[in-house]
Short mmCIF file of C-alpha atoms in Angstrom, two decimals:
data_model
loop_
_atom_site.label_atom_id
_atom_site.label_comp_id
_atom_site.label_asym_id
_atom_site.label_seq_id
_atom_site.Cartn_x
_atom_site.Cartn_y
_atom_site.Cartn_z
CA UNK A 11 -91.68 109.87 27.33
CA UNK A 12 -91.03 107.35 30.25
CA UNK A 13 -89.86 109.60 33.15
CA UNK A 14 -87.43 106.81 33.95
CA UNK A 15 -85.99 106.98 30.69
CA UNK A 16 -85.93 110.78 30.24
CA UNK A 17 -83.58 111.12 33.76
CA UNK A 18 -81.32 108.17 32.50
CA UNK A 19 -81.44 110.32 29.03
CA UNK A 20 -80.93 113.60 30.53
CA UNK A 21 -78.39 112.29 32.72
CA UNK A 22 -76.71 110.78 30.24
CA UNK A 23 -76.36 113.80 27.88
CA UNK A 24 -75.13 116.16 30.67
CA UNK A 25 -72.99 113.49 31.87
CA UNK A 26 -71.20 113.05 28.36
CA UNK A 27 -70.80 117.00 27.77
CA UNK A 28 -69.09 117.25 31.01
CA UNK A 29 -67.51 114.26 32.13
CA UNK A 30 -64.20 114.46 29.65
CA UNK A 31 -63.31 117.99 30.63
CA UNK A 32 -64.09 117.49 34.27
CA UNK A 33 -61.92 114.39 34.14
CA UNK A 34 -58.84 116.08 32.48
CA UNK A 35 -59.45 118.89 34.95
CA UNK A 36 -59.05 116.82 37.74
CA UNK A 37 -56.39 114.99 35.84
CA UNK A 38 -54.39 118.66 35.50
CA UNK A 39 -54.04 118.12 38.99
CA UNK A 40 -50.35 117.34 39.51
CA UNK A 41 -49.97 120.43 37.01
CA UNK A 42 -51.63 123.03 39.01
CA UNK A 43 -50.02 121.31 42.29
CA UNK A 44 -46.15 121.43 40.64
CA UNK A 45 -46.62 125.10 39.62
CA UNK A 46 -48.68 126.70 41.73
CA UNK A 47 -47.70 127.06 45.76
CA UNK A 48 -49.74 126.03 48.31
CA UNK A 49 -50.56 129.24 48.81
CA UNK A 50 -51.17 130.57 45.61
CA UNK A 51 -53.29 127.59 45.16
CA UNK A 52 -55.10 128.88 48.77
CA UNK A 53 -56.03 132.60 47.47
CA UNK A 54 -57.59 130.95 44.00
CA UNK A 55 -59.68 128.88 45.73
CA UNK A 56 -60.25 131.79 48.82
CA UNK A 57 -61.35 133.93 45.58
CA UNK A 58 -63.39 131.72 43.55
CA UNK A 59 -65.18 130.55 47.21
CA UNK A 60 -65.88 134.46 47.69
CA UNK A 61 -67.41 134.92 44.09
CA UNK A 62 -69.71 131.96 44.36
CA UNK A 63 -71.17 133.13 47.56
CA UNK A 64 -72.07 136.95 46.11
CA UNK A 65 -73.80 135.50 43.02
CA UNK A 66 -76.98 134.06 44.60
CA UNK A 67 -77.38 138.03 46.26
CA UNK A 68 -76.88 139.14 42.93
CA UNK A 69 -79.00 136.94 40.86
CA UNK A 70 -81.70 136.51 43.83
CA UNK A 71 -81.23 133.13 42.08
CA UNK A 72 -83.93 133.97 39.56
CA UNK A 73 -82.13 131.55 37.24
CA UNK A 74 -83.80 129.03 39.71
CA UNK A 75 -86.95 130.12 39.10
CA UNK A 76 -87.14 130.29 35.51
CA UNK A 77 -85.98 126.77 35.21
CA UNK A 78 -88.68 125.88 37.19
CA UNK A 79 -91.78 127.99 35.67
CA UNK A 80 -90.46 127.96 32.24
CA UNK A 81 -91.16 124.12 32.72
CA UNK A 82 -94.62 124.70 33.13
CA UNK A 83 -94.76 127.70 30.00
CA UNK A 84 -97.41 126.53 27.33
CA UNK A 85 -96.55 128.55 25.17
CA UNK A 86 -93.93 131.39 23.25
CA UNK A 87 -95.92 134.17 25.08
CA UNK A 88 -95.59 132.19 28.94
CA UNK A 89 -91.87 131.87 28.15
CA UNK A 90 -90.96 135.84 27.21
CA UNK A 91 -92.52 136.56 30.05
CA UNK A 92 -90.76 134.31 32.37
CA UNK A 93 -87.03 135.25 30.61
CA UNK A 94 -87.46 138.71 31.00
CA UNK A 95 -88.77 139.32 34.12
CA UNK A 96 -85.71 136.56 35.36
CA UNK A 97 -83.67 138.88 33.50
CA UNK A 98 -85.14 142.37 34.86
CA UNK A 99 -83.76 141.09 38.47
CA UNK A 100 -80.90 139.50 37.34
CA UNK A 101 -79.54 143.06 35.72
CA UNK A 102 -80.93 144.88 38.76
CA UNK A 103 -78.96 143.23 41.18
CA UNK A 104 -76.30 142.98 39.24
CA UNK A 105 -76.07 147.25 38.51
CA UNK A 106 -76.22 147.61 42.22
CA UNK A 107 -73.42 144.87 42.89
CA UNK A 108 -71.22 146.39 41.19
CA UNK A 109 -71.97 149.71 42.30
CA UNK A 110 -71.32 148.31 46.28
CA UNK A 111 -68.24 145.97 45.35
CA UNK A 112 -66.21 149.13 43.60
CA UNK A 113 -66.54 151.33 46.58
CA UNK A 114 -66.07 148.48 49.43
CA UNK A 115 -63.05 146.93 47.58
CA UNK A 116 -61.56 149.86 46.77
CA UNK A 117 -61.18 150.87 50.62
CA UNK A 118 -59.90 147.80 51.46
CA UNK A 119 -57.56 147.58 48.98
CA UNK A 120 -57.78 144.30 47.92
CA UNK A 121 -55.61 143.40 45.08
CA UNK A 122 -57.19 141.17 43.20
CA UNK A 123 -60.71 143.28 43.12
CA UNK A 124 -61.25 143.38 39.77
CA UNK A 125 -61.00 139.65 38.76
CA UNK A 126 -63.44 138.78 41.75
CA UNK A 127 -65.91 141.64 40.61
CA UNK A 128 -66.13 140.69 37.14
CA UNK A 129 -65.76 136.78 38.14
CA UNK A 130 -68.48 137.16 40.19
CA UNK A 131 -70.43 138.59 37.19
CA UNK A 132 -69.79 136.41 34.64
CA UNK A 133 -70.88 133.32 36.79
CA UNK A 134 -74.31 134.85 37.13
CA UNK A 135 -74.63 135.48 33.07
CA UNK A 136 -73.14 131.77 32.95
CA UNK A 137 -75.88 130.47 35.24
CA UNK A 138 -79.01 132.24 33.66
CA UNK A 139 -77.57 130.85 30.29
CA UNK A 140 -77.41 127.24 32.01
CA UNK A 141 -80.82 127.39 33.46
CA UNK A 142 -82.90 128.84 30.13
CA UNK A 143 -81.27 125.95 28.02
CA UNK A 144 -82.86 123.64 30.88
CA UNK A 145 -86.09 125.18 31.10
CA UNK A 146 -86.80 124.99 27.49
CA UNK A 147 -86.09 121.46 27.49
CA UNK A 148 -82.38 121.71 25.36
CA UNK A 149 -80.79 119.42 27.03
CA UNK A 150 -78.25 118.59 24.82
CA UNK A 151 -77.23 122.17 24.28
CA UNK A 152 -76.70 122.95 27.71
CA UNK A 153 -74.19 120.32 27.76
CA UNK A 154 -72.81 121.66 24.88
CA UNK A 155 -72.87 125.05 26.50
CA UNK A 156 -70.72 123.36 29.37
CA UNK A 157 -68.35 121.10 27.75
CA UNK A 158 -67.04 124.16 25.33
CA UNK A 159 -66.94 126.40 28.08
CA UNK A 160 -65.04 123.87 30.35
CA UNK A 161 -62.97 122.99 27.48
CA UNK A 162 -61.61 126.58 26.70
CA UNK A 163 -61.25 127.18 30.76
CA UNK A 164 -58.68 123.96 30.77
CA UNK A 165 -56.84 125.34 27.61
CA UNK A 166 -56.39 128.71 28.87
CA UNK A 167 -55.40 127.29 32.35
CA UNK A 168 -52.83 125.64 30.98
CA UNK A 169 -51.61 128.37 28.47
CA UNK A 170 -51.70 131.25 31.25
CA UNK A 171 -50.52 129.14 34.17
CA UNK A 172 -47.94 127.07 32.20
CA UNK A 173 -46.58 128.50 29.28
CA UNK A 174 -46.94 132.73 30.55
CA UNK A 175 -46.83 132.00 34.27
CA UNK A 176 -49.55 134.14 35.25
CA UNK A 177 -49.98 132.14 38.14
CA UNK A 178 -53.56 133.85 40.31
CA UNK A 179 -54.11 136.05 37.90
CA UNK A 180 -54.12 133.57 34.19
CA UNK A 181 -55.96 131.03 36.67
CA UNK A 182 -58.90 133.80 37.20
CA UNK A 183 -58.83 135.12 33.71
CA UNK A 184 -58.99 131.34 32.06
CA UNK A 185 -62.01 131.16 33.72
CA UNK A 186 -63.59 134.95 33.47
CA UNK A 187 -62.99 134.94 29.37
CA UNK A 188 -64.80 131.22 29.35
CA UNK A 189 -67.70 132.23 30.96
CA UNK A 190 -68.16 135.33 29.18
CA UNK A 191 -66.99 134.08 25.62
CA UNK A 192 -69.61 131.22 25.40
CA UNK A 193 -72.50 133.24 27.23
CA UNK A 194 -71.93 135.80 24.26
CA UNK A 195 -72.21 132.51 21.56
CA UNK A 196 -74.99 131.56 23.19
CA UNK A 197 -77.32 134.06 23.44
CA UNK A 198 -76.61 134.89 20.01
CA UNK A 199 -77.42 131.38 18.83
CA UNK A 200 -80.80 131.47 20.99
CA UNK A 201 -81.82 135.11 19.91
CA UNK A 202 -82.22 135.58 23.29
CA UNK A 203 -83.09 139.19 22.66
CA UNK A 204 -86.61 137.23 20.60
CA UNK A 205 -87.74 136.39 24.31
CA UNK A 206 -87.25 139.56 26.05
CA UNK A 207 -89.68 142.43 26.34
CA UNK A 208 -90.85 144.47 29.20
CA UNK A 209 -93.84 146.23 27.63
CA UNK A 210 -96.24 143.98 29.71
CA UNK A 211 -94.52 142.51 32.59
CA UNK A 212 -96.84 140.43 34.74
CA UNK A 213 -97.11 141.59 38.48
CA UNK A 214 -98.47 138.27 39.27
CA UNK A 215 -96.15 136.23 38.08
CA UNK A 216 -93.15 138.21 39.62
CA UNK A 217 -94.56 137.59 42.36
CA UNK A 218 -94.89 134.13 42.08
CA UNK A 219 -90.98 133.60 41.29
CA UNK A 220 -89.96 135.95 43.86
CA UNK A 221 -91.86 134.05 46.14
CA UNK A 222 -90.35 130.90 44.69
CA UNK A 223 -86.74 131.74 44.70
CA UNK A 224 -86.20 133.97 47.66
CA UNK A 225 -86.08 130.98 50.41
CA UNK A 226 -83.68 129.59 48.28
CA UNK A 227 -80.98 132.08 48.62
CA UNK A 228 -80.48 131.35 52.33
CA UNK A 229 -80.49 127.71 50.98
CA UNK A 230 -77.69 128.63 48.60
CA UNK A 231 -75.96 130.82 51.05
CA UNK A 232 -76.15 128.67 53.62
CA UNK A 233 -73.93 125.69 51.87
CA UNK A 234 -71.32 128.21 50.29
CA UNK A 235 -71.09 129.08 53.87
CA UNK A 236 -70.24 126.50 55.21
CA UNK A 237 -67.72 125.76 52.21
CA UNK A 238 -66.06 128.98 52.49
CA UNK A 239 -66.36 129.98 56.27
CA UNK A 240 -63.98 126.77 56.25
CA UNK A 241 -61.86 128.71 53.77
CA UNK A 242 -61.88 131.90 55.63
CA UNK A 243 -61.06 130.56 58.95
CA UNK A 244 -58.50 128.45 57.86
CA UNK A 245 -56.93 131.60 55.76
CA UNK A 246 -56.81 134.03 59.13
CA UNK A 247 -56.27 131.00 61.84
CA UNK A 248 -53.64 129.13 60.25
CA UNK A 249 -52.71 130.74 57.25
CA UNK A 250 -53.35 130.32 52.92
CA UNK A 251 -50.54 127.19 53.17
CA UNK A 252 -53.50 125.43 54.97
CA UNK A 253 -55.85 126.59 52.84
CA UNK A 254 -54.19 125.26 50.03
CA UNK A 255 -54.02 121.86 51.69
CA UNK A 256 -57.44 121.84 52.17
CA UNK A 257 -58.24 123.04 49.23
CA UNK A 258 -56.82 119.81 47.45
CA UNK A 259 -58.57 117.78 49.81
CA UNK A 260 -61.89 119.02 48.41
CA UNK A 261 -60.90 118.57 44.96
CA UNK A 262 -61.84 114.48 45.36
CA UNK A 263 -65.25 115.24 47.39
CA UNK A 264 -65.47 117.61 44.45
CA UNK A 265 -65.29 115.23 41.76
CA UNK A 266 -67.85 112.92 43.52
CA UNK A 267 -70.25 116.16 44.18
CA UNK A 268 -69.47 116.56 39.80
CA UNK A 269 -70.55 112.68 39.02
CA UNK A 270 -73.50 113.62 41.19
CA UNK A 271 -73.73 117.15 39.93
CA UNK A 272 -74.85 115.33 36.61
CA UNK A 273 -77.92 113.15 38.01
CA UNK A 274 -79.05 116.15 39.88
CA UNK A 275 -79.67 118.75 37.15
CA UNK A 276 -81.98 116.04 35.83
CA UNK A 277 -83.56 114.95 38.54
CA UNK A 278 -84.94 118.55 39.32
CA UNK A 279 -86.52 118.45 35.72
CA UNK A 280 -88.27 114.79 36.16
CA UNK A 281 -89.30 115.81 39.77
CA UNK A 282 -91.04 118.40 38.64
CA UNK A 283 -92.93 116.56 35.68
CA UNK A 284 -94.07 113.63 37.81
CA UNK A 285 -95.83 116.06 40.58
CA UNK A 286 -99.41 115.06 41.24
CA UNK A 287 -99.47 112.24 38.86
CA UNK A 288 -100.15 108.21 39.09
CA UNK A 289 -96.88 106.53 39.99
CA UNK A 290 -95.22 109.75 41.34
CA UNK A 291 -94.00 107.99 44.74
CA UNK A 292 -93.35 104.90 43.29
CA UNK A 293 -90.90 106.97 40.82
CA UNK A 294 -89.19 108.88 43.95
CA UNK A 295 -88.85 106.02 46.08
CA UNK A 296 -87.13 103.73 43.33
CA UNK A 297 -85.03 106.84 42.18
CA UNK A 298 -84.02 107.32 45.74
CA UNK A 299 -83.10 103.79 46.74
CA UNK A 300 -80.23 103.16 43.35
CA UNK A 301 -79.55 107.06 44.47
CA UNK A 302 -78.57 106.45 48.01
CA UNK A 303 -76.58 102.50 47.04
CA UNK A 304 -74.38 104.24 44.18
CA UNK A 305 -73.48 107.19 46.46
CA UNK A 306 -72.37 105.54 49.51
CA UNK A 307 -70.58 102.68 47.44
CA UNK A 308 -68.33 106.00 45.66
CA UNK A 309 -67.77 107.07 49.37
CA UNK A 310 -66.65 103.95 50.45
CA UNK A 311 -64.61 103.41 47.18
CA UNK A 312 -62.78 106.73 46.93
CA UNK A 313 -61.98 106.31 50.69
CA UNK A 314 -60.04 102.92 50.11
CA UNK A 315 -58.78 103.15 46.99
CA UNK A 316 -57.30 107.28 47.81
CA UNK A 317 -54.10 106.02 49.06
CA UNK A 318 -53.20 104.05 45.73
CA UNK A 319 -54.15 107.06 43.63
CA UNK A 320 -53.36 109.99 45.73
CA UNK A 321 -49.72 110.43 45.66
CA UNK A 322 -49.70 109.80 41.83
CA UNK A 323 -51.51 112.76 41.19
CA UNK A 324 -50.24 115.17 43.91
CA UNK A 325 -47.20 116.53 44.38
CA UNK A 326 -45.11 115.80 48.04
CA UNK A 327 -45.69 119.19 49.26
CA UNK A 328 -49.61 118.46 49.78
CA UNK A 329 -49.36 114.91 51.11
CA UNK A 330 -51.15 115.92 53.91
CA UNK A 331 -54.48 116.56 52.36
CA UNK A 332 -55.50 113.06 52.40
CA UNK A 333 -55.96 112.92 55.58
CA UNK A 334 -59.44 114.91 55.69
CA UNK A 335 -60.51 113.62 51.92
CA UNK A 336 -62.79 110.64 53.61
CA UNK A 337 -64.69 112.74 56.53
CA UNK A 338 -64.86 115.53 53.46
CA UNK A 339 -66.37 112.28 51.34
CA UNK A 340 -68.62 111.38 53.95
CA UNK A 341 -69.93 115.50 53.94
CA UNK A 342 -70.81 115.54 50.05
CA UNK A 343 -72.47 112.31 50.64
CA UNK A 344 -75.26 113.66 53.19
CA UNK A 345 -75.10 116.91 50.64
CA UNK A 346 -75.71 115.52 47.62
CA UNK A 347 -79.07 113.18 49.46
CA UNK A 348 -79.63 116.50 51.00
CA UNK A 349 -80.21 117.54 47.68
CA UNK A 350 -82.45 114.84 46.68
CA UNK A 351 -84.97 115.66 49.19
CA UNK A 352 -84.27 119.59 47.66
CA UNK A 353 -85.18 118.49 43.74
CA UNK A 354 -89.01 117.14 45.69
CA UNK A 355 -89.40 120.31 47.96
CA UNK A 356 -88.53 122.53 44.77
CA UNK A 357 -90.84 120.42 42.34
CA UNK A 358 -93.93 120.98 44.92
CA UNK A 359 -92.75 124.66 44.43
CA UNK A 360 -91.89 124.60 48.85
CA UNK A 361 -89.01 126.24 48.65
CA UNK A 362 -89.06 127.22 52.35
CA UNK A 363 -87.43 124.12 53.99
CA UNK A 364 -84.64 124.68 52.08
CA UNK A 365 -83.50 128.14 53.45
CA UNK A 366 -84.44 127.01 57.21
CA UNK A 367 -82.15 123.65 57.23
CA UNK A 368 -79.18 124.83 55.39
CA UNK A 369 -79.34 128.15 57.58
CA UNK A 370 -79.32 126.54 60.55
CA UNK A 371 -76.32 123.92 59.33
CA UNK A 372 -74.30 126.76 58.13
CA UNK A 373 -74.32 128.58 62.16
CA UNK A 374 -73.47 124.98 63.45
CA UNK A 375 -70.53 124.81 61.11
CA UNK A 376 -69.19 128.10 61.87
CA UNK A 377 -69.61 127.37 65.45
CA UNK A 378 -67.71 124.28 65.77
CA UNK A 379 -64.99 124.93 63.27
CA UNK A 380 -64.23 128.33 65.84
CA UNK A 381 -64.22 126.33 68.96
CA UNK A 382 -62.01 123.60 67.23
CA UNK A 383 -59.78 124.82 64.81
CA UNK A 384 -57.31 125.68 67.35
CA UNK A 385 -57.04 122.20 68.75
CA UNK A 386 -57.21 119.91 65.79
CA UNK A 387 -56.47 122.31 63.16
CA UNK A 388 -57.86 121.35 59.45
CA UNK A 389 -59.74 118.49 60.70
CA UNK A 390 -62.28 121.17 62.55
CA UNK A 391 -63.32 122.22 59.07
CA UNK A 392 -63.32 118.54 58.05
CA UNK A 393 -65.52 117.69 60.89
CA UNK A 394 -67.75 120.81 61.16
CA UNK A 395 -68.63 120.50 57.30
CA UNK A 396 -69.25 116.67 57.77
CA UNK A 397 -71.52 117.37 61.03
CA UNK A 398 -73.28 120.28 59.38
CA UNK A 399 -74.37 118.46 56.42
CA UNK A 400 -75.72 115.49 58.22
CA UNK A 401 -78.18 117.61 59.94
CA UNK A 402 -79.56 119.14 56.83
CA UNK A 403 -79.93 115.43 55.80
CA UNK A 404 -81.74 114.63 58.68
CA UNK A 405 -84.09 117.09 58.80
CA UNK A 406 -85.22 117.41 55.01
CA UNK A 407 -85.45 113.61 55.50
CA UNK A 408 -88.37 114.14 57.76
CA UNK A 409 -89.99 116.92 56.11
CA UNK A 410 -90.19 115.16 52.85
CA UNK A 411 -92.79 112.85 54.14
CA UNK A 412 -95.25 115.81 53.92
CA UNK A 413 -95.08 114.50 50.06
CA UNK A 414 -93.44 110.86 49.69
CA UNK A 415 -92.74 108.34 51.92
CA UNK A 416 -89.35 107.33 51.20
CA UNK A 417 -88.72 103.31 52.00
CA UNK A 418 -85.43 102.41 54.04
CA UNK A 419 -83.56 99.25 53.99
CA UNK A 420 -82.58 98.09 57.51
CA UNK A 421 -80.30 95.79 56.95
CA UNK A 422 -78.66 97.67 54.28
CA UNK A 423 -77.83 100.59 56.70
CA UNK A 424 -76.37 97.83 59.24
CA UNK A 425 -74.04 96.90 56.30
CA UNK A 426 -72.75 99.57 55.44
CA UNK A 427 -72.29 101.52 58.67
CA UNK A 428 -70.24 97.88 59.86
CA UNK A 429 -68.54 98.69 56.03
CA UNK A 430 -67.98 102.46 56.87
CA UNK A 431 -66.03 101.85 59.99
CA UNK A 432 -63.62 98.93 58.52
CA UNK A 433 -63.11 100.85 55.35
CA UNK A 434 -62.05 104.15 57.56
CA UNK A 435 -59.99 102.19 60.24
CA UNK A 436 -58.18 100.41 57.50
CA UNK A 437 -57.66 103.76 55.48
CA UNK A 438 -56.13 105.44 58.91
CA UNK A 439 -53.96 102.77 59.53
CA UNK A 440 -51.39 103.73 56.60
CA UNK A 441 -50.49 100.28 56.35
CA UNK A 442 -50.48 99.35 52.42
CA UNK A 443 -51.12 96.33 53.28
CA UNK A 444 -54.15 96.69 55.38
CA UNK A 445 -55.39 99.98 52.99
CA UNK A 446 -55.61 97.02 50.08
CA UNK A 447 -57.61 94.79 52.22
CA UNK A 448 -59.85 97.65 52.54
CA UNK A 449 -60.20 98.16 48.22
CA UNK A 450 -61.46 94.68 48.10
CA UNK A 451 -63.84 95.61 51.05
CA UNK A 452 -64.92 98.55 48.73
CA UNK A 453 -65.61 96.54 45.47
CA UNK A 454 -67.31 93.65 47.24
CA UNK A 455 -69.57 96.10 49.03
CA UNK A 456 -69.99 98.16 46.09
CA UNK A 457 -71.51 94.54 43.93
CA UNK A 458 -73.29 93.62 47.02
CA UNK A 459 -75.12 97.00 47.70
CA UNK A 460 -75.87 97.82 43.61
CA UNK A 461 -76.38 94.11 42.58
CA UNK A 462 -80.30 95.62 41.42
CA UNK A 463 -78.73 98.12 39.61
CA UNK A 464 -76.33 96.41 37.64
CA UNK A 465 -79.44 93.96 36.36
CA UNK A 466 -81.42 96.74 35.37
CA UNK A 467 -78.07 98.54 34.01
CA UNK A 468 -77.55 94.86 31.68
CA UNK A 469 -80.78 94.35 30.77
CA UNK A 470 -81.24 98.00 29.40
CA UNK A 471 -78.15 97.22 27.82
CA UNK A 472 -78.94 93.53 25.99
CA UNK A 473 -82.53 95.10 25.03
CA UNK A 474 -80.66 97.64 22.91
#
């Protein structure tokens, strides 16, 4: 198959298993907002920020590495080997989590410790689930995977937060029974107990994905730090109110980081199959280029068009959220490129540069967040998050040479750095009038910046 056409395919599929719940998720929005506090909304987000970062220490983000070397398996016999000795870390680290978090939790006497223990847990069973579906080239059943499990996370949101007013607590346990319930389908469905044995586990290949995934946990550590040393500060400077706030603020970069969340998963599958064959850069660097126009233009058109949407969907108590949603936009932007440059480093198996960068990104962002938030408050975190990202971007940007040389327009980045600052100054001038001007600046940019994109996007479409 066409590389091309496999990412648009694989894209595609993921995108159409996810899309609908993650839309009525975000469109649940004014639900969560009306009955949950700003605080209450502050120590889900504190506790689902916490989970996320223990799971790569847990998993050693082995899940990683099977995706990638189960890509490569020839055979039935390559791939039991692979699962189980993914699976032989994953339930080590997992035994001695648990045996650390009990202990440690229980002398601080946190209240909510069981929840973020077994959370925590049933993310990493979720993930390996994710990634084996990938690896073996099932596609469409990972999205299936997803869209069930997001679908019975949204029901039970609603039914625990709702109808029983559970409020933390039904929010945490919608999305602990998801996870769990649809791992346990799953593996049954796969006979995922066919593909483990660890009669004759291979030394050399352990080594080979330990090597492979352990400079990506600083990598994965290293951006959940800087998402939820935001969250922490913010909890113990200013208090869970503001965390709430910023909280909702996230949710739009969020949505963009989902629309991109879809591409992604792809790309790190067709990255990997193109290595070391003909037409390899000429695939990257036309990948890259539609990559970087769409992006920007959903920067640009979020940031104008968030004032016409944003108090429709939010209730009055959070108004002041939108103020950090376009420097927050601007962050998952350089992320998410970031990130593009990661799928090439992972698919030449150098999984180095991506502990180093994001490591070094995540001190900045502590750094400048402590010296700031006492001045300027949330927009420390806005601005530390925003700062920290660009520097990853900048320096996987020159490392990636080492394998592709990536072509930049000029005049495009004139254009839309000249688009970036009348689109903001409009935005912060809360004048409706002047915020509209700036949606047609959006859409005209948007044409004018994707106008190769569209063709290709209409003649796929005419051919078929």
């Amino acid at each position: 198959m066409n590389e091309q056409k496999r990412l648009l395919k694989n894209t595609g599929i993921i995108a159409i298993g996810n899309l609908s719940t993650k839309l009525v998720s975000f469109l649940l929005l004014p639900l969560y907002t009306a009955v949950l506090s700003t605080s209450e909304y502050g120590i889900i987000d504190y506790i689902i920020s916490i989970s996320i970062f223990c799971a790569p220490a847990i998993s050693l983000l082995m899940e990683e590495s099977m995706f990638r070397f189960l890509i490569d398996c020839r055979n039935e016999e390559d791939k039991t080997n692979v699962i189980s000795m993914a699976l032989m870390y994953i339930l080590a680290g997992g035994i001695v989590f648990v045996l650390i978090a009990i202990p440690v939790l229980g002398i601080i006497k946190y209240q909510y410790s069981f929840y973020l223990i077994v959370y925590v847990l049933s993310v990493v069973i979720s993930g390996m689930i994710s990634a084996l579906l990938r690896g073996i080239g099932r596609t469409d059943k990972y999205a299936i995977y997803n869209f069930l499990m997001s679908f019975c996370q949204l029901v039970l949101n609603v039914l625990f937060i709702a109808v029983f007013y559970w409020g933390v607590r039904g929010m945490l346990l919608a999305s602990i029974v998801s996870h769990f319930l649809f791992s346990i389908v799953y593996i049954t469905r796969l006979r995922l107990w066919n593909y483990i044995s660890f009669k004759k586990l291979d030394k050399k290949l352990a080594k080979e994905m330990i090597k492979y995934s352990i400079p990506l946990i600083p990598n994965k550590l290293s951006w959940t730090i800087i998402n939820l040393s935001d969250r922490i500060i913010i909890m113990n400077v200013i208090g869970s109110e503001a965390s709430g706030l910023y909280a909702v603020s996230y949710k739009f970069p969020n949505l963009m980081d989902t629309v991109y969340g879809f591409f992604y998963q792809s790309w790190k599958e067709s990255s990997a199959r193109v290595v070391n064959q003909e037409g390899q850069n000429a695939f990257y660097d036309q990948i890259y280029g539609y990559l970087k126009s769409f992006m920007y233009s959903i920067v640009l058109g979020m940031t104008a068009f968030m004032p016409l949407v944003f108090h429709f969907m939010i209730d009055s108590r959070y108004n002041e959220a939108i103020l950090y949603v376009p420097l927050l936009l601007m962050g998952t932007y350089f992320a998410n490129i970031s990130g593009f440059y990661g799928g090439i480093f992972t698919a030449h198996k150098e999984t180095k540069i991506m502990g180093t960068t994001t490591l070094v990104a995540a001190t900045l962002n502590l750094c400048i967040n402590l010296m700031l938030i006492w001045k300027i408050g949330l927009y420390a975190a806005a601005i530390s998050t925003l700062l920290a990202n660009m520097i990853v971007y900048c320096y996987r940007k020159v490392r990636v040479r080492k394998y592709v040389m990536l072509k930049e327009n000029n005049l495009k980045m004139v254009v839309s750095w000249i688009a970036t600052l009348v689109i903001f100054g409009l935005f912060y001038s809360k004048n409706i009038y002047m915020q509209t001007v700036g949606c047609i600046c959006a859409v005209v940019y948007a044409v004018w910046d994707n106008y190769k994109l569209l063709l290709l996007i209409l003649r796929r479409g005419k051919s078929h």
